[in-house]
Short mmCIF file of C-alpha atoms and ligand atoms in Angstrom, two decimals:
data_model
loop_
_atom_site.label_atom_id
_atom_site.label_comp_id
_atom_site.label_asym_id
_atom_site.label_seq_id
_atom_site.Cartn_x
_atom_site.Cartn_y
_atom_site.Cartn_z
CA MET A 1 72.44 83.15 -130.77
CA ALA A 2 75.91 85.12 -131.67
CA ASP A 3 79.22 82.39 -131.40
CA ASP A 4 80.88 83.02 -128.11
CA CYS A 5 78.94 85.37 -126.96
CA ILE A 6 78.35 84.36 -123.00
CA PHE A 7 75.10 86.48 -122.52
CA CYS A 8 74.18 84.60 -125.39
CA LYS A 9 74.85 81.46 -123.49
CA ILE A 10 73.44 82.65 -120.34
CA ALA A 11 69.96 82.99 -122.29
CA GLU A 12 70.50 79.68 -123.23
CA LYS A 13 71.00 78.39 -120.73
CA ALA A 14 74.45 76.33 -121.56
CA ILE A 15 76.30 78.05 -118.97
CA PRO A 16 74.76 78.50 -115.58
CA SER A 17 73.65 82.09 -113.98
CA THR A 18 70.93 82.75 -111.24
CA ILE A 19 68.38 84.02 -113.02
CA VAL A 20 65.86 86.20 -111.61
CA TYR A 21 63.41 86.54 -114.42
CA GLU A 22 62.62 85.78 -118.05
CA ASP A 23 59.79 86.18 -120.60
CA GLU A 24 59.83 85.43 -124.30
CA LEU A 25 61.66 88.55 -124.96
CA VAL A 26 64.78 89.11 -122.09
CA VAL A 27 66.69 87.43 -119.38
CA ALA A 28 67.56 88.75 -115.69
CA PHE A 29 70.28 87.32 -114.00
CA LYS A 30 72.57 88.13 -110.81
CA ASP A 31 75.73 90.11 -111.56
CA ASN A 32 78.56 87.38 -110.69
CA ASN A 33 80.72 90.70 -109.76
CA PRO A 34 78.26 92.62 -107.98
CA GLN A 35 78.72 96.18 -107.58
CA ALA A 36 76.00 97.06 -105.03
CA PRO A 37 73.56 95.25 -102.73
CA VAL A 38 70.99 94.36 -105.92
CA HIS A 39 73.50 93.92 -109.19
CA ILE A 40 70.83 92.11 -111.88
CA LEU A 41 71.74 92.26 -115.36
CA LEU A 42 68.44 92.29 -117.83
CA ILE A 43 69.26 91.50 -121.73
CA PRO A 44 67.46 90.67 -124.56
CA LYS A 45 67.42 87.30 -125.65
CA LYS A 46 67.93 88.48 -129.29
CA HIS A 47 71.92 89.25 -130.19
CA ILE A 48 72.03 92.85 -130.11
CA SER A 49 76.28 94.04 -129.10
CA THR A 50 75.51 97.76 -128.08
CA VAL A 51 73.11 100.43 -127.54
CA ILE A 52 74.17 101.82 -130.89
CA THR A 53 73.38 98.82 -132.85
CA LEU A 54 69.76 99.21 -132.10
CA THR A 55 67.72 100.06 -134.66
CA HIS A 56 63.49 101.39 -134.81
CA ASP A 57 62.60 97.72 -134.86
CA ASP A 58 63.72 97.17 -131.82
CA LYS A 59 61.54 100.26 -129.81
CA GLU A 60 58.84 97.59 -128.19
CA LEU A 61 61.76 95.61 -126.88
CA VAL A 62 63.88 98.80 -125.53
CA GLY A 63 60.18 99.69 -123.97
CA HIS A 64 59.53 96.19 -122.47
CA MET A 65 63.10 96.45 -121.08
CA PHE A 66 62.71 99.37 -118.82
CA LEU A 67 59.49 97.66 -117.66
CA VAL A 68 61.06 95.05 -116.56
CA ALA A 69 63.23 96.63 -115.10
CA ALA A 70 60.82 98.39 -112.81
CA SER A 71 58.84 95.72 -111.92
CA LEU A 72 62.18 94.04 -110.88
CA ALA A 73 63.32 96.90 -108.95
CA ARG A 74 59.88 96.80 -107.07
CA GLU A 75 59.82 93.24 -106.42
CA GLN A 76 63.73 93.82 -104.74
CA GLN A 77 62.79 96.19 -102.65
CA ILE A 78 64.28 98.92 -103.89
CA ALA A 79 61.74 101.07 -105.82
CA GLN A 80 61.17 103.88 -103.05
CA ASP A 81 64.80 104.08 -102.49
CA GLY A 82 65.79 104.21 -105.49
CA PHE A 83 68.15 102.58 -107.59
CA ARG A 84 69.94 102.82 -110.98
CA LEU A 85 70.14 101.63 -114.67
CA VAL A 86 73.27 101.76 -116.16
CA THR A 87 73.65 100.56 -119.59
CA ASN A 88 77.80 100.77 -120.92
CA CYS A 89 78.86 101.72 -124.52
CA ASN A 90 82.05 100.82 -125.85
CA GLN A 91 84.95 101.25 -124.81
CA ASP A 92 85.11 104.90 -122.82
CA GLY A 93 81.96 103.29 -121.66
CA GLY A 94 83.33 100.74 -120.02
CA GLN A 95 81.33 98.04 -121.55
CA THR A 96 83.03 94.44 -121.44
CA VAL A 97 80.38 92.26 -122.45
CA PHE A 98 79.54 92.90 -126.77
CA HIS A 99 75.64 91.61 -126.06
CA LEU A 100 73.23 94.68 -124.65
CA HIS A 101 72.58 94.51 -120.80
CA MET A 102 71.26 97.16 -118.42
CA HIS A 103 72.73 97.07 -115.05
CA LEU A 104 69.97 97.82 -112.34
CA LEU A 105 71.84 98.39 -109.31
CA GLY A 106 70.84 99.51 -105.38
CA GLY A 107 70.51 98.78 -102.11
CA ARG A 108 72.95 101.48 -101.25
CA SER A 109 73.51 104.76 -101.81
CA LEU A 110 75.03 105.31 -105.05
CA THR A 111 77.54 108.04 -106.13
CA TRP A 112 77.69 110.16 -108.96
CA PRO A 113 79.44 111.22 -110.88
CA PRO A 114 80.54 107.28 -112.11
CA GLY A 115 83.92 106.50 -112.03
P1 AMP B 201 80.04 96.13 -118.90
O1 AMP B 201 80.92 96.36 -118.39
O2 AMP B 201 78.84 96.66 -118.61
O3 AMP B 201 79.82 95.16 -119.66
O4 AMP B 201 79.27 94.74 -117.91
C1 AMP B 201 79.25 93.18 -118.45
C2 AMP B 201 78.87 92.99 -116.69
O5 AMP B 201 78.85 91.52 -116.90
C3 AMP B 201 80.35 93.31 -115.27
O6 AMP B 201 79.50 93.50 -114.33
C4 AMP B 201 80.29 91.47 -114.77
O7 AMP B 201 80.60 91.46 -114.26
C5 AMP B 201 78.87 91.00 -115.67
N1 AMP B 201 79.50 89.44 -115.96
C6 AMP B 201 80.29 88.70 -117.36
N2 AMP B 201 80.42 87.47 -117.07
C7 AMP B 201 79.35 87.43 -115.96
C8 AMP B 201 78.49 85.88 -116.29
N3 AMP B 201 79.21 84.70 -116.56
N4 AMP B 201 77.59 85.97 -114.85
C9 AMP B 201 77.17 87.16 -114.60
N5 AMP B 201 77.79 88.40 -114.58
C10 AMP B 201 78.66 87.85 -115.65
ZN1 ZN B 202 75.24 87.37 -127.46
#
């Protein structure tokens, strides 16, 4: 766990969140400022700052994250209509929490391009 990382603290249950899925590698919880009817954040338990700091050792973890995201989309009943997976990176990408995460957004028609 990285010091002062809010998502490490969520993964460790040191601060409260609404967890919707957990296994040995990842935790998924509800975003506390939802941008869509379904807005879930999926994080690795291991602290990784950004997508840029991923290494080849993380290949299996990243594949697992996509599979869990797809499973959550089915569970949340948004798989058929569609949804979006987003990972923001650094300043121009709009990343505000520097622990790798995927946003799972759905439940409404999402516009493109993003702002
Ligand atoms: P990003 O801007 O891509 O780094 O996304 C960070 C997301 O984390 C934002 O959508 C925030 O609303 C969300 N967030 C920040 N703190 C918490 C928290 N304690 N519990 C749930 N979601 C959070
Ligand atoms: Zn962290």
